[in-house]
Every structure is written in C-alpha cells, then in structure tokens.
Coordinates of C-alpha atoms and ligand atoms in Angstrom, one line a residue:
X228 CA -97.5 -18.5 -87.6
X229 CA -96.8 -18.3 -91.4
X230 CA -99.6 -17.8 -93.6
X231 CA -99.8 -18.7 -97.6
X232 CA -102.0 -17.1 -100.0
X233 CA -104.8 -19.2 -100.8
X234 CA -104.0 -19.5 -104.4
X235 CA -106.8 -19.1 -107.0
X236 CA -109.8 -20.8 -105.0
X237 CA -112.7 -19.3 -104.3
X238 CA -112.9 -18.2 -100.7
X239 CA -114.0 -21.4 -98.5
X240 CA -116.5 -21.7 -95.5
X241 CA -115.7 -18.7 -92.7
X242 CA -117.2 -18.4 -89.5
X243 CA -119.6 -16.3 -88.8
X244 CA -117.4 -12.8 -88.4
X245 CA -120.7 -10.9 -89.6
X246 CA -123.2 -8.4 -88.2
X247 CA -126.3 -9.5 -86.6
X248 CA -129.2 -7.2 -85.5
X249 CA -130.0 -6.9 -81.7
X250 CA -132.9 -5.2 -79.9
X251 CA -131.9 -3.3 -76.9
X252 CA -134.7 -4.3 -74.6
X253 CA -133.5 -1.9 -71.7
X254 CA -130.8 0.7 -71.2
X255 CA -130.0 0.6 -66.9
X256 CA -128.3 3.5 -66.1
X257 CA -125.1 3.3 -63.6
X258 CA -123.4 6.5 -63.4
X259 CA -123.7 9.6 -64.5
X260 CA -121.5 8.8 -67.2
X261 CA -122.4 5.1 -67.7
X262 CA -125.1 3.1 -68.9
X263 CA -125.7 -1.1 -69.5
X264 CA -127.6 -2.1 -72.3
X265 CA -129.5 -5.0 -72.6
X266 CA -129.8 -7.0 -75.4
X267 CA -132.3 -9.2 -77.1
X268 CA -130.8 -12.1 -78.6
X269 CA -133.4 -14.0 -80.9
X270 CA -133.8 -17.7 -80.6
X271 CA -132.1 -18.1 -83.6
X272 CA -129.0 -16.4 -82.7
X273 CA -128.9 -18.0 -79.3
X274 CA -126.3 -20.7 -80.2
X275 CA -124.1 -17.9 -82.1
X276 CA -124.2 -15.7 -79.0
X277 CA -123.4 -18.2 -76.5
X278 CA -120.3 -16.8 -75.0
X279 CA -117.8 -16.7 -71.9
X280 CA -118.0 -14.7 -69.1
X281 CA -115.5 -11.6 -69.9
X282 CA -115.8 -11.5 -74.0
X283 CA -117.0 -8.5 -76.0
X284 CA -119.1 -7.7 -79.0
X285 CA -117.7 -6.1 -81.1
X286 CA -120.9 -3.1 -82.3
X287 CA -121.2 -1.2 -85.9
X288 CA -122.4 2.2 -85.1
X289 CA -123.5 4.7 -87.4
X290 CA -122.7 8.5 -86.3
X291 CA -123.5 11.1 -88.8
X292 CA -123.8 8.8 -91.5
X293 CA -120.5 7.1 -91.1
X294 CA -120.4 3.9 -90.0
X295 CA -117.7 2.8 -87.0
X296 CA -116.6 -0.2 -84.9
X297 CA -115.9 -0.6 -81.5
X298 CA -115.8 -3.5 -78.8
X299 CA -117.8 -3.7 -76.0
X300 CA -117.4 -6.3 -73.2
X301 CA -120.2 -7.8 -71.2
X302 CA -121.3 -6.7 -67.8
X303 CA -123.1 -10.1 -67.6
X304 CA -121.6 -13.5 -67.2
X305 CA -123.7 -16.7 -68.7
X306 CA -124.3 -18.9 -66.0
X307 CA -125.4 -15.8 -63.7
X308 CA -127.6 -13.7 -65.8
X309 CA -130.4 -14.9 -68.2
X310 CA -129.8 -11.5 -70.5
X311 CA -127.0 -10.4 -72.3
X312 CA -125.6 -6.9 -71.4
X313 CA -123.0 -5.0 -72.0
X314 CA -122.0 -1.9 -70.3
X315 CA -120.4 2.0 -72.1
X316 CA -118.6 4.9 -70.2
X317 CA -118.3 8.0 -72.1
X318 CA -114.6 8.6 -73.3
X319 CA -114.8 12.4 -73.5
X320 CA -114.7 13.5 -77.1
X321 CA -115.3 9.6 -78.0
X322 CA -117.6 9.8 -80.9
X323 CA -119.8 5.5 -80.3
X324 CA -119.2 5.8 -76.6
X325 CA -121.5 9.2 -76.3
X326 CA -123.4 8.4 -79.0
X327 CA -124.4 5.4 -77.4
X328 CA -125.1 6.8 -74.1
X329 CA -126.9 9.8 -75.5
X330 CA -129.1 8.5 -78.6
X331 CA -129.9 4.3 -78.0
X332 CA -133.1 3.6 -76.3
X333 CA -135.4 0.5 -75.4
X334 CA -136.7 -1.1 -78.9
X335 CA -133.5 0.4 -80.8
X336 CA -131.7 -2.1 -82.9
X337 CA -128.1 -2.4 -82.8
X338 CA -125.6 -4.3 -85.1
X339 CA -122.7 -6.9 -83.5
X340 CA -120.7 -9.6 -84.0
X341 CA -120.9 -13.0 -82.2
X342 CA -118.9 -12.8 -78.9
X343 CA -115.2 -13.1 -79.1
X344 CA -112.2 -12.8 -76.6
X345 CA -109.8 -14.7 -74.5
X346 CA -110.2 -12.8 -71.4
X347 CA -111.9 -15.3 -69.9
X348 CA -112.2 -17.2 -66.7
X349 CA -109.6 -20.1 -66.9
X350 CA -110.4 -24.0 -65.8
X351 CA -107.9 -23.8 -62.8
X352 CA -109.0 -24.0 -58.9
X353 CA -106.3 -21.6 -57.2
X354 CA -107.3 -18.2 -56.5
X355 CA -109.0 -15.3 -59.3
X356 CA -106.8 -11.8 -58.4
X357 CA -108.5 -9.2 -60.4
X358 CA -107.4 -5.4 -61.0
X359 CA -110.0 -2.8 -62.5
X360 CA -110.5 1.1 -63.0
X361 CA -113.1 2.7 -64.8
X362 CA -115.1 0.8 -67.1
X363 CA -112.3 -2.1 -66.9
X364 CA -114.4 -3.4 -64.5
X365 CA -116.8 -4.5 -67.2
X366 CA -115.2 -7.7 -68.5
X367 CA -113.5 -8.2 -64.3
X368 CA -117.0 -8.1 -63.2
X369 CA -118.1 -10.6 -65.7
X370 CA -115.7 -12.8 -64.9
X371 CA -115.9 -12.2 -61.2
X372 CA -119.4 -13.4 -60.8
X373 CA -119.0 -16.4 -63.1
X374 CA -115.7 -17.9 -60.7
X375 CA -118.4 -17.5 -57.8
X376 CA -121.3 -18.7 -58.9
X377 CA -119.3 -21.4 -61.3
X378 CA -116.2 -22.1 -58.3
X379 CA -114.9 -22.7 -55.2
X380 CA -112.4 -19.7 -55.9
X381 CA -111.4 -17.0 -54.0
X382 CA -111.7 -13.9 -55.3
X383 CA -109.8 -10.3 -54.5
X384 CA -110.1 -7.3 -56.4
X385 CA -108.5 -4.2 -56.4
X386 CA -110.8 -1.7 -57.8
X387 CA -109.5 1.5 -59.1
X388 CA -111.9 5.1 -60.1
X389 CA -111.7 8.6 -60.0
X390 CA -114.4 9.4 -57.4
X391 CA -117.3 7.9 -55.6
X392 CA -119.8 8.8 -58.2
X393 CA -117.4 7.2 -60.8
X394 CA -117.7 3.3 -59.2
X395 CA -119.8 1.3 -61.7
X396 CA -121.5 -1.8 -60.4
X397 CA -120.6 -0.4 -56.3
X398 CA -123.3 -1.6 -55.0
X399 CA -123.7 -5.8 -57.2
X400 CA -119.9 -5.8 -55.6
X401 CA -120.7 -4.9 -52.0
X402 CA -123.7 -7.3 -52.5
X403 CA -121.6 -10.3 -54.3
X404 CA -119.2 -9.9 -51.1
X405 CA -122.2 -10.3 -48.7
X406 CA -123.7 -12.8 -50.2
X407 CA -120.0 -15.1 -50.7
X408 CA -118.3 -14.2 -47.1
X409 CA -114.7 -15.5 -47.6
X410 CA -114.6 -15.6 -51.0
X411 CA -115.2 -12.0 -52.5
X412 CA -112.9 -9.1 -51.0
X413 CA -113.1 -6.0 -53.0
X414 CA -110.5 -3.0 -52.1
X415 CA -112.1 0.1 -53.4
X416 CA -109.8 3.0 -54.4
X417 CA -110.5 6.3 -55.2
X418 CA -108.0 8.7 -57.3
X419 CA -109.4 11.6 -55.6
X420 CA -108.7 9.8 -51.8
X421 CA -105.7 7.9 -52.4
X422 CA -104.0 8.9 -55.7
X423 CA -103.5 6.9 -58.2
X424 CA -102.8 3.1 -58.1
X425 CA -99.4 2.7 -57.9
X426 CA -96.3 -0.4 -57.3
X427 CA -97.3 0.0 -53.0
X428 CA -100.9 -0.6 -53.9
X429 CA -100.5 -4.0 -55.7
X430 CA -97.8 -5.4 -53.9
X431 CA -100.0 -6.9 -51.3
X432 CA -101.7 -8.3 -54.1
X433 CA -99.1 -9.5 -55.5
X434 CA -97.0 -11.1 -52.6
X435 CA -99.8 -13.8 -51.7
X436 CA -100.3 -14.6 -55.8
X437 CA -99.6 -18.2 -55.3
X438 CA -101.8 -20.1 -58.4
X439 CA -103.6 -17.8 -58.8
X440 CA -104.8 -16.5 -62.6
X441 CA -105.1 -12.1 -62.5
X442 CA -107.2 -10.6 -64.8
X443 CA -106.2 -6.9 -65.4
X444 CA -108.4 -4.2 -67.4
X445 CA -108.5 -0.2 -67.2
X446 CA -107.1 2.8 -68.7
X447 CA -103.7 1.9 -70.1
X448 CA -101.2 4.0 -67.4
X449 CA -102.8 1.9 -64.6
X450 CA -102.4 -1.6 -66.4
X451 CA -98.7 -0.5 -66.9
X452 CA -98.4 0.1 -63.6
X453 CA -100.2 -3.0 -62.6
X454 CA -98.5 -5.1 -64.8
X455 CA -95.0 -3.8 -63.8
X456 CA -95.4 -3.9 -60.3
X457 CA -96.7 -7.6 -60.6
X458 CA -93.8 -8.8 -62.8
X459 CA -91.5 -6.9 -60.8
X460 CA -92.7 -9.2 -57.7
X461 CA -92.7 -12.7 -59.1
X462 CA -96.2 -12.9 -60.9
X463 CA -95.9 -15.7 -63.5
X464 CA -96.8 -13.5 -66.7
X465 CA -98.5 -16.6 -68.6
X466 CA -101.0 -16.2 -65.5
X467 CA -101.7 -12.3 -66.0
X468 CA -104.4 -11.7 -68.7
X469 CA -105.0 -8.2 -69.7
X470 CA -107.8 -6.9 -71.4
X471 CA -106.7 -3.6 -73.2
X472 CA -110.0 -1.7 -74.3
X473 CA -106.9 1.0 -76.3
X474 CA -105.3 -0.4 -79.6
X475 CA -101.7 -2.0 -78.2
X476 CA -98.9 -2.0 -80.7
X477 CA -98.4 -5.2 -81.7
X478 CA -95.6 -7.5 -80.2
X479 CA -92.4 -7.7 -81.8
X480 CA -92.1 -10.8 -84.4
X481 CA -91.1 -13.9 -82.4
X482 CA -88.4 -14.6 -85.6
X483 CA -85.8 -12.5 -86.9
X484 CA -87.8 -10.0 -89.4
X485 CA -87.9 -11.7 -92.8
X486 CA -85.4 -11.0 -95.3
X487 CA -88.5 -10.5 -97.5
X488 CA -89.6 -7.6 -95.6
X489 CA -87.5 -5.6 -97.2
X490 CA -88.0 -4.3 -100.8
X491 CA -91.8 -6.2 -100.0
X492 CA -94.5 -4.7 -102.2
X493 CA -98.1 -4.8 -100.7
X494 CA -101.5 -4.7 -102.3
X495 CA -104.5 -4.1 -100.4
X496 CA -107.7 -4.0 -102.0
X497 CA -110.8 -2.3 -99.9
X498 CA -114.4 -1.3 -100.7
X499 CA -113.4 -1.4 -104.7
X500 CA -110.3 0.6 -104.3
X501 CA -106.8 -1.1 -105.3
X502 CA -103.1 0.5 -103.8
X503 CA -99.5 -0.9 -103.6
X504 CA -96.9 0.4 -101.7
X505 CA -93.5 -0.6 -100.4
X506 CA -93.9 -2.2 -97.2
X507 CA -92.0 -0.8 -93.9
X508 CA -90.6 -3.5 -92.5
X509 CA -92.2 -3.9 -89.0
X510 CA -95.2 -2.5 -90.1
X511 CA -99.0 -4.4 -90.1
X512 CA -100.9 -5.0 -93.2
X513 CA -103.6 -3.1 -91.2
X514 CA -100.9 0.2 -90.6
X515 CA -99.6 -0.2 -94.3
X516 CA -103.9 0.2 -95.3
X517 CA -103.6 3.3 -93.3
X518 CA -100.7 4.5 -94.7
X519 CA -102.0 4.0 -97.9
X520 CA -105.0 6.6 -97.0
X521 CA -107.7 3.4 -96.7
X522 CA -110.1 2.7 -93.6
X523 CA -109.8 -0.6 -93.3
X524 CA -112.2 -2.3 -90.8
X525 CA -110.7 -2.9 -86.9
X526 CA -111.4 -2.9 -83.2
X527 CA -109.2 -4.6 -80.9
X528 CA -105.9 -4.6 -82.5
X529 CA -104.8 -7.3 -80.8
X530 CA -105.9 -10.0 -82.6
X531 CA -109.1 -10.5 -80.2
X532 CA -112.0 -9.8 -82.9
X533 CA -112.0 -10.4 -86.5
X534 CA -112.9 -7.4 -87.2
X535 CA -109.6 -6.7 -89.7
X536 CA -110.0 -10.0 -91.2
X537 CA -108.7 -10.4 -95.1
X538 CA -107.4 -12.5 -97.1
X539 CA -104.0 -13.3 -98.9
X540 CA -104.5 -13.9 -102.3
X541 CA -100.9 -13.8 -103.2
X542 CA -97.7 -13.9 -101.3
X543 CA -97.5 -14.6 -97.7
X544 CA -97.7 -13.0 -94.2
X545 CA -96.9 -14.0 -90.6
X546 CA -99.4 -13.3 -88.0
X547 CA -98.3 -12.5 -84.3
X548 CA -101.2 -13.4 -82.6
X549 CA -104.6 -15.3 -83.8
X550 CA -107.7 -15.6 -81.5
X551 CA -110.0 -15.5 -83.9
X552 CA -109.9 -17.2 -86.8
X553 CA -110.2 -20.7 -87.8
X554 CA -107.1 -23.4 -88.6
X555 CA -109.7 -24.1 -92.0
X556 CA -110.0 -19.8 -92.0
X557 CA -106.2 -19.7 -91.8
X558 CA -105.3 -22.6 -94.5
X559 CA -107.6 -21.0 -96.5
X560 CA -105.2 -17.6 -96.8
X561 CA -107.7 -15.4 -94.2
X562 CA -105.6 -13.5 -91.8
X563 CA -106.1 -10.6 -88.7
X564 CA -104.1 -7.8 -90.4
X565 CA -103.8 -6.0 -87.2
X566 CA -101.6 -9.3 -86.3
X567 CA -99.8 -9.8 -90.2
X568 CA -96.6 -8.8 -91.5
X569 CA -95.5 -9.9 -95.1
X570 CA -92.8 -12.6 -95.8
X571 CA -92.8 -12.5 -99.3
X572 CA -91.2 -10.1 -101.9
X573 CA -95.2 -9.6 -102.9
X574 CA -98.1 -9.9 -101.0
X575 CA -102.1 -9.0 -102.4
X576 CA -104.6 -8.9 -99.5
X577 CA -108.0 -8.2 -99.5
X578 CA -110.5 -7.1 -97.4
X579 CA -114.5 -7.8 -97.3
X580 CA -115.0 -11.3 -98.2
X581 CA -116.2 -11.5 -94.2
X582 CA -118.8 -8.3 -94.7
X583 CA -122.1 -10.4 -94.0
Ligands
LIG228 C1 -111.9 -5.7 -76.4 C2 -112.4 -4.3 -76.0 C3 -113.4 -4.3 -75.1 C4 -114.0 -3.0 -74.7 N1 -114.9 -3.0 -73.7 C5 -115.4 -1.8 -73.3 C6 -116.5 -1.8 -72.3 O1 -116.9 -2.8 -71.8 N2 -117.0 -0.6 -72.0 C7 -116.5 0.6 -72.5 O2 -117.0 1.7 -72.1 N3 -115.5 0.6 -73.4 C8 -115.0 -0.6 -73.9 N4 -114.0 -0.6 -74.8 C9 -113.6 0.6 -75.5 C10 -114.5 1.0 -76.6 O3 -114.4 0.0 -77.6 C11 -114.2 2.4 -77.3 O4 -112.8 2.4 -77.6 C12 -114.5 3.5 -76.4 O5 -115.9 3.5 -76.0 C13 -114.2 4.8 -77.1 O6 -114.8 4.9 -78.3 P1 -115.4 6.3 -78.8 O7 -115.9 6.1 -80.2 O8 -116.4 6.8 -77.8 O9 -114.2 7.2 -78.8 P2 -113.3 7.6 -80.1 O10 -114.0 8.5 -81.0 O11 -112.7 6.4 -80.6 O12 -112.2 8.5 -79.3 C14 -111.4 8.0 -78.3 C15 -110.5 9.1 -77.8 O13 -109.6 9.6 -78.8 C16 -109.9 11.0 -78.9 N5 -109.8 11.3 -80.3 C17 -110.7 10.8 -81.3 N6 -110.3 11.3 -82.5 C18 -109.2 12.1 -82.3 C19 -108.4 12.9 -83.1 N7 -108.6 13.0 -84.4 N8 -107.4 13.5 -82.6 C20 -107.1 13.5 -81.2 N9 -107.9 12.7 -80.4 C21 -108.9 12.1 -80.9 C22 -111.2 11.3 -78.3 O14 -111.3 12.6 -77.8 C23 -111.2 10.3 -77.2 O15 -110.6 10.8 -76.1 C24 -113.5 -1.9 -75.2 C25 -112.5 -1.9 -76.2 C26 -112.0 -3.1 -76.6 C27 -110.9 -3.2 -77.7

C-alpha cells in the first residue's frame, strides 16, 4: 500500500487514536504472578470501547516519571461479561508489567486507547483450534468464551505453562468445559511434566484441522513451534492467526524494494526535535527514529495499534500492513511507521498530530 504525503493541508479528521482515563474498579488476583483489572468505562466512552472478543488496549503508564506504552488484551469477551478486563503477568525485569501488578489498586485511574486488534473470532461455523502458554491465554480465552456463548463451534485448546501454579483462568476453563460438554476440550500441559510443547504435541491438533480457524498466542519459541508444526502438516496459513504480545520484525516488502530506497533521505520530527538521516533500505520509519536517537511512540509493531501513527508531509512511503488506520487517515498522508518504508528520494514524517 503506497502512501503520498498529504501535501500542504492541515491534518484532516482522525479517529480517535488518543488516551482516555479509566477507573480500575477491581484488581482480581490469579496467580501469584498475575492479576486482572477491571475497568470502568464511563457512559460516554461506552460506544468508543465497544470491542471484539480477543483485542487489546493499548495503556500509557508512568514509571518513575517516564511515561511508556504497552498493549494489554482482554480477559473478557463482550457478549459474556458486562465489565471490561484485562489481564498482566509479570515479565521479570519488565518495567509496566510489575508496576502494574505491584502499584494499581481499586479507584486508580489508568490511561488507554480505544480497543484495537484483528485477533478476533472470525464469522465462520467450522471448528475454533486454539494454542496458548502463559499469559497468551489472555486474548484465546476471550475469544474462547465468545465462539461458545456466541456459536455452535467446537472448541479445542492446547494450553501450554510452566507449572500448576502458573495456569491462569484453570479453573473458568475446567468450568466453561463443564458447563459446554462436547464443545470445550482443553489439554492442559505443563513444562515442568511434559517439557515443552513441541511438533508431537500439535500434530494431533493439527491432523483433524478441517475448517477450522486457530488462534495462536504465547511466548514467541512456542508460537514458532506451533506455527511450524501446523504449516508443516497442511494448516491453511490464512486460517492461523497469531497474536504476538513481542515486537515481530516486520515482513519483507511484498514488491521489489524501491529504487528510491536507496540514497532516501528521511526527516522525522518528534516532541519539537527535527533529524534527517540516510535511510537503510529495509529499514522502518519507526527503526530509522530509533536510529536517529528519538523515542518515538509504539506498542505492537505489527501494525495492530496506532500507537506509531504519523504523518507524511512530504515524499512517500509503503506500509506492509495497516489495521488501524482509516482509508480517509491514510489519503490524508497518516501512516503506522512500524509498517512504513520510504519510496521517495525524500520523505518528512511527523509524529504527534494523534497525541489527544
Ligand atoms: C497486542 C499485544 C497484546 C498483549 N497482551 C498482553 C496481555 O494480555 N497480558 C500480558 O501480560 N502481556 C500482554 N502483552 C505484553 C505487554 O504489552 C508487555 O510487553 C509486557 O507486559 C512486558 O512489558 P514490561 O514493561 O513489563 O517489560 P519491559 O520493560 O518492556 O521488558 C521486557 C523484557 O525485556 C527485558 N529488558 C528490558 N529492558 C532491557 C534492556 N535494556 N536490556 C536487556 N533486556 C531488557 C526485561 O528484563 C524483560 O524481560 C501484549 C503485547 C501486545 C503487543
């Protein structure tokens, strides 16, 4: 998808990409290292936090005075649960994850953006096949609950953790599979049991895929193994969605690279600073801000969230992937960095015109 800069004009309507204040109204532990939050969402944000069962919010946190962004998926599904919640496993040494966990309390106000996300529950009938570990489970059980209390579908999950103690939402799943007999099997696997997931473990999965849509989340070694082992059998991949809660590298361009990529010059302008560099062919207009010693905005990296947003005021770039914005967004030069590589000798982005 080829984006032009959006000339001289002022910048036009965007959706809302902002920041919105949320109460936490409780904080339900699950493990020892988990915890969901619940969320107030005032009347007057309910139509902007409508959402589908396995999106994410995407939360600014401040730690130590410095402000960061990260995703979190909910743990509820719409047309199950009358609150919103999402649900946080300390990463150790993660810096929002524990200070999450450790400092955000009932009354608390917290900052998000409207839901966003594709890993959603798709309109087919055929079967849901759903592969989890750790807190990848968050957005699987989402969607999980929605395709039983929304469809006829069967559902299987294989359902990955390190120990006993480790298995968020255990006991909703054994209850979900009592209460839909025929419908909900969940194999439970523990690393400390069984070793890690590996090809063995989803083949049997994976031989009776027939129509079926898989939804795949968890740390990135065991969707890699997931993901191989299903391809390597068959598996359709325009039926596999994966949910990756690390930064992927973005896909190769689906043209040859532009002769304009090389010799490219891009400006990026961020929180009042201005920088050109040569551009490294390949490279993101996200990665070249890096390189260029700026902290530009981002979350997903996969061009999920919005959360990179800016806009081409001169030249023109190519984005991979777009989820997120707009067709009026994009005509009117706004693009996901994280997804945007230039095609013009000269390219001028800038970031913040989505800061709410
Ligand atoms: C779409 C999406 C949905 C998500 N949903 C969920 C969810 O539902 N639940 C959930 O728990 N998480 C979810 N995540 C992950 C979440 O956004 C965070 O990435 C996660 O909580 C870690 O953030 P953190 O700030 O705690 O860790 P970070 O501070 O970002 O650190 C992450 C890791 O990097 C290491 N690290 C940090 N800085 C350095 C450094 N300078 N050098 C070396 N290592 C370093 C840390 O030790 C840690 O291991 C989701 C992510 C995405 C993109």
């Amino acid at each position: 998808m080829a984006i032009s800069a959006a000339a001289a004009s002022p910048p036009g309507a965007v959706r809302d990409h902002g920041f919105h204040p949320l109460r936490v109204a409780r904080v339900v532990p699950e493990t020892a290292e988990s915890a969901s939050f619940v969320l107030d969402v005032p009347d007057e944000l309910r139509d902007a936090y409508a959402y589908e069962a396995g999106q994410f919010l995407t939360f600014r946190v401040a730690v130590d005075g410095q402000q960061h962004l990260r995703s979190y998926s909910m743990s509820s599904a719409p047309a199950v649960d009358a609150e919103l919640q999402v649900t946080v496993k300390r990463v150790p040494g993660g810096l929002v994850s524990n200070a999450m966990m450790d400092t955000l309390g009932p009354g608390d106000v917290v900052e998000t953006t409207r839901p966003a996300g594709v890993f959603c529950l798709g309109p087919g009938d055929g079967d849901v096949v759903a592969f989890a570990a750790g807190s990848g489970i968050t957005p699987v059980y989402s969607v999980v609950k929605a395709a039983l209390a929304t469809t006829s579908r069967r559902v299987r999950l294989l359902y990955a953790n390190r120990d006993r103690d480790s298995v968020i939402f255990g006991e909703a799943l054994d209850a979900l599979a009592a209460r839909y007999p025929g419908r909900l099997a969940v194999e439970n696997r523990l690393d400390v049991e069984q070793g890690f997931v590996d090809a063995a473990a989803v083949a049997p999965f994976a031989d009776d895929i027939v129509d079926a849509d898989v939804y795949v989340c968890g740390p990135t070694p065991f969707m890699d193994i997931v993901e191989g082992a299903l391809l390597a059998r068959g598996v359709d991949p325009a039926r596999v969605l994966i949910e990756r809660f690390d930064p992927a590298p973005p896909p190769p361009p689906v043209a040859p690279e532009p002769a304009a990529a090389t010799g490219t010059t891009v400006t990026i302008e961020l929180d009042g600073r201005r920088g050109s560099v040569e551009h490294h062919p390949g490279t993101t207009i996200l990665q070249t801000a890096r390189e260029m010693g700026m902290a530009p905005p981002f979350s997903c990296e996969a061009g999920n969230c919005a959360t990179c947003m800016a806009r081409v005021v001169e030249g023109s770039v190519s984005m991979y992937t777009n989820n997120a914005l707009t067709d009026e967004e994009v005509a009117d030069g706004w693009v996901l960095t994280c997804q945007s590589v230039p095609t013009a000798d000269t390219v001028h982005v800038v970031y913040g015109y989505g800061e709410a």
